[in-house]
mmCIF file of C-alpha atoms in Angstrom:
data_model
loop_
_atom_site.group_PDB
_atom_site.id
_atom_site.type_symbol
_atom_site.label_atom_id
_atom_site.label_comp_id
_atom_site.label_asym_id
_atom_site.label_seq_id
_atom_site.Cartn_x
_atom_site.Cartn_y
_atom_site.Cartn_z
ATOM 1 C CA MET A 1 0.000 0.000 0.000
ATOM 2 C CA LYS A 2 1.338 3.440 -0.884
ATOM 3 C CA ARG A 3 1.341 6.553 1.273
ATOM 4 C CA ILE A 4 2.422 10.100 0.589
ATOM 5 C CA ILE A 5 4.840 11.421 3.173
ATOM 6 C CA ALA A 6 5.302 15.175 3.682
ATOM 7 C CA LYS A 7 8.771 16.405 4.642
ATOM 8 C CA GLU A 8 8.087 19.766 6.253
ATOM 9 C CA GLN A 9 11.792 20.557 6.608
ATOM 10 C CA VAL A 10 12.069 21.063 2.825
ATOM 11 C CA CYS A 11 8.555 22.358 1.982
ATOM 12 C CA ILE A 12 8.708 25.961 0.783
ATOM 13 C CA GLY A 13 4.955 26.523 0.809
ATOM 14 C CA CYS A 14 4.745 27.137 -2.947
ATOM 15 C CA ARG A 15 1.387 25.312 -3.173
ATOM 16 C CA LEU A 16 2.276 23.708 -6.508
ATOM 17 C CA CYS A 17 1.037 20.425 -5.023
ATOM 18 C CA GLU A 18 -2.414 21.990 -4.636
ATOM 19 C CA ILE A 19 -2.404 23.364 -8.181
ATOM 20 C CA TYR A 20 -1.241 20.172 -9.873
ATOM 21 C CA CYS A 21 -3.629 18.079 -7.783
ATOM 22 C CA ALA A 22 -6.538 20.247 -8.887
ATOM 23 C CA VAL A 23 -5.415 19.994 -12.517
ATOM 24 C CA ALA A 24 -5.079 16.194 -12.257
ATOM 25 C CA HIS A 25 -8.702 16.074 -11.046
ATOM 26 C CA SER A 26 -10.019 18.607 -13.562
ATOM 27 C CA LYS A 27 -12.113 17.857 -16.624
ATOM 28 C CA SER A 28 -9.561 19.230 -19.098
ATOM 29 C CA LYS A 29 -6.305 18.097 -17.421
ATOM 30 C CA ASP A 30 -4.864 21.387 -18.747
ATOM 31 C CA ILE A 31 -3.540 23.891 -16.192
ATOM 32 C CA ILE A 32 -4.733 27.020 -18.030
ATOM 33 C CA LYS A 33 -8.180 25.661 -18.903
ATOM 34 C CA ALA A 34 -8.677 24.129 -15.448
ATOM 35 C CA MET A 35 -7.784 27.311 -13.574
ATOM 36 C CA THR A 36 -9.463 29.862 -15.842
ATOM 37 C CA ARG A 37 -12.329 28.246 -17.753
ATOM 38 C CA GLU A 38 -13.742 25.314 -15.810
ATOM 39 C CA ASN A 39 -16.812 25.874 -13.711
ATOM 40 C CA PRO A 40 -16.844 24.731 -11.025
ATOM 41 C CA LYS A 41 -13.113 25.018 -10.550
ATOM 42 C CA PRO A 42 -11.444 21.708 -9.719
ATOM 43 C CA LEU A 43 -10.639 21.217 -6.056
ATOM 44 C CA PRO A 44 -7.268 19.998 -4.822
ATOM 45 C CA ARG A 45 -7.197 16.885 -2.673
ATOM 46 C CA VAL A 46 -4.143 18.194 -0.824
ATOM 47 C CA VAL A 47 -3.936 21.368 1.251
ATOM 48 C CA VAL A 48 -0.781 23.162 2.346
ATOM 49 C CA HIS A 49 -0.772 24.105 6.018
ATOM 50 C CA GLU A 50 1.433 27.001 7.074
ATOM 51 C CA SER A 51 2.447 27.951 10.580
ATOM 52 C CA GLU A 52 5.102 30.647 10.773
ATOM 53 C CA ALA A 53 8.275 29.252 9.152
ATOM 54 C CA ILE A 54 6.931 25.716 8.703
ATOM 55 C CA SER A 55 4.695 24.552 5.882
ATOM 56 C CA PHE A 56 3.649 21.102 4.768
ATOM 57 C CA ALA A 57 1.039 19.379 2.659
ATOM 58 C CA ILE A 58 -1.857 17.588 4.275
ATOM 59 C CA GLN A 59 -3.446 14.693 2.440
ATOM 60 C CA CYS A 60 -4.880 11.296 3.280
ATOM 61 C CA ARG A 61 -2.561 9.295 5.533
ATOM 62 C CA VAL A 62 -4.198 5.982 4.509
ATOM 63 C CA CYS A 63 -4.754 4.966 8.130
ATOM 64 C CA ASP A 64 -4.688 1.301 9.087
ATOM 65 C CA GLU A 65 -8.140 1.707 10.650
ATOM 66 C CA PRO A 66 -9.557 4.787 8.899
ATOM 67 C CA MET A 67 -12.115 6.614 11.017
ATOM 68 C CA CYS A 68 -13.585 8.161 7.862
ATOM 69 C CA VAL A 69 -14.537 4.715 6.573
ATOM 70 C CA GLN A 70 -15.908 3.625 9.954
ATOM 71 C CA SER A 71 -17.995 6.779 10.366
ATOM 72 C CA CYS A 72 -19.392 6.979 6.821
ATOM 73 C CA ILE A 73 -23.128 6.326 7.095
ATOM 74 C CA SER A 74 -23.689 5.837 3.361
ATOM 75 C CA GLY A 75 -20.772 3.506 2.631
ATOM 76 C CA ALA A 76 -19.218 6.044 0.243
ATOM 77 C CA MET A 77 -15.859 5.920 2.025
ATOM 78 C CA HIS A 78 -14.174 2.607 1.417
ATOM 79 C CA ARG A 79 -10.775 1.003 1.116
ATOM 80 C CA ASP A 80 -9.955 -0.357 -2.324
ATOM 81 C CA PRO A 81 -8.087 -3.651 -2.757
ATOM 82 C CA ASP A 82 -4.932 -1.594 -3.421
ATOM 83 C CA GLY A 83 -5.239 -0.132 0.111
ATOM 84 C CA VAL A 84 -6.231 3.403 -0.867
ATOM 85 C CA VAL A 85 -9.197 4.957 0.920
ATOM 86 C CA ARG A 86 -11.539 6.408 -1.704
ATOM 87 C CA VAL A 87 -14.866 8.234 -1.935
ATOM 88 C CA ASP A 88 -17.651 6.843 -4.107
ATOM 89 C CA GLU A 89 -19.174 10.160 -5.189
ATOM 90 C CA GLU A 90 -22.388 8.420 -6.254
ATOM 91 C CA LYS A 91 -22.945 7.155 -2.698
ATOM 92 C CA CYS A 92 -21.780 10.258 -0.796
ATOM 93 C CA ILE A 93 -24.716 12.131 0.717
ATOM 94 C CA GLY A 94 -22.719 15.087 2.032
ATOM 95 C CA CYS A 95 -23.272 14.381 5.725
ATOM 96 C CA TRP A 96 -19.604 15.273 6.476
ATOM 97 C CA THR A 97 -19.105 12.657 9.204
ATOM 98 C CA CYS A 98 -15.879 11.724 7.407
ATOM 99 C CA VAL A 99 -14.687 15.354 7.546
ATOM 100 C CA ILE A 100 -15.347 15.470 11.282
ATOM 101 C CA SER A 101 -13.808 12.069 12.008
ATOM 102 C CA CYS A 102 -10.537 12.452 10.065
ATOM 103 C CA PRO A 103 -7.842 13.189 12.673
ATOM 104 C CA TYR A 104 -5.608 14.840 10.054
ATOM 105 C CA GLY A 105 -8.075 17.225 8.426
ATOM 106 C CA ALA A 106 -7.399 15.532 5.090
ATOM 107 C CA ILE A 107 -11.016 15.485 3.888
ATOM 108 C CA THR A 108 -12.788 18.602 2.706
ATOM 109 C CA ARG A 109 -16.280 19.459 1.530
ATOM 110 C CA GLY A 110 -16.972 19.764 -2.157
ATOM 111 C CA ILE A 111 -18.891 22.784 -3.393
ATOM 112 C CA GLY A 112 -21.866 23.465 -5.610
ATOM 113 C CA GLU A 113 -23.784 20.613 -7.159
ATOM 114 C CA GLN A 114 -20.938 18.229 -6.333
ATOM 115 C CA ALA A 115 -21.138 18.772 -2.572
ATOM 116 C CA VAL A 116 -19.446 15.489 -1.754
ATOM 117 C CA ALA A 117 -16.403 14.583 0.319
ATOM 118 C CA VAL A 118 -13.100 15.412 -1.379
ATOM 119 C CA LYS A 119 -9.872 13.640 -0.415
ATOM 120 C CA CYS A 120 -6.629 12.345 -1.844
ATOM 121 C CA ASP A 121 -7.158 9.358 -4.097
ATOM 122 C CA MET A 122 -3.470 8.844 -4.992
ATOM 123 C CA CYS A 123 -4.248 9.952 -8.591
ATOM 124 C CA PRO A 124 -5.509 6.731 -10.125
ATOM 125 C CA GLY A 125 -4.129 6.294 -13.625
ATOM 126 C CA LEU A 126 -0.865 8.074 -12.831
ATOM 127 C CA ASP A 127 2.316 6.228 -11.865
ATOM 128 C CA ILE A 128 3.173 8.968 -9.362
ATOM 129 C CA PRO A 129 0.541 11.211 -7.722
ATOM 130 C CA ALA A 130 0.487 14.694 -9.298
ATOM 131 C CA CYS A 131 1.439 16.430 -6.043
ATOM 132 C CA VAL A 132 4.546 14.281 -5.643
ATOM 133 C CA ALA A 133 5.581 14.485 -9.308
ATOM 134 C CA ASN A 134 5.384 18.291 -9.337
ATOM 135 C CA CYS A 135 6.907 19.208 -5.971
ATOM 136 C CA PRO A 136 10.023 21.268 -6.812
ATOM 137 C CA ASN A 137 11.786 20.515 -3.505
ATOM 138 C CA GLU A 138 10.777 16.853 -3.238
ATOM 139 C CA ALA A 139 8.933 17.668 -0.028
ATOM 140 C CA LEU A 140 6.373 15.017 -0.933
ATOM 141 C CA VAL A 141 7.411 11.412 -1.335
ATOM 142 C CA CYS A 142 5.299 8.413 -2.285
ATOM 143 C CA GLU A 143 6.445 5.334 -0.360
ATOM 144 C CA GLU A 144 5.328 1.775 0.129
ATOM 145 C CA ALA A 145 4.036 1.288 3.659
ATOM 146 C CA GLU A 146 3.291 -1.876 5.532
ATOM 147 C CA ALA A 147 -0.293 -2.176 6.772
ATOM 148 C CA SER A 148 0.953 -2.589 10.333
ATOM 149 C CA GLU A 149 2.673 0.813 10.392
ATOM 150 C CA LYS A 150 0.787 3.213 12.629
ATOM 151 C CA VAL A 151 0.027 6.601 11.182
#
């Protein structure tokens, strides 16, 4: 199972991870079109947290026992066979119990007509998640993690 690890000691807070994540989840997959023409604008599944001189990206930690999955009343949050916790947007009813239960703040609320839970999905279809591939300082790393590792 893969996890994205944030190395706050080298994060410069540029937010390119947010931008490229949003583009990877956009309709057009084109940075200019996604940021200027798409409506609604694509939402990133990663958020950069800044506190004085420290900044780091927050995304799904792929917990061994994910509270978001346990608390989801509709069954929209689930763990795929590859170990990634995903949201089935068709099942999500927008109750936000997953947002409240995530200890890392890695799940956000969608907006508009698509008011469903939004979280990192490890960019299915890409060899390397967009946030990791486009981080200029390599502050994000995608690593294999054993299921027994505590997050």
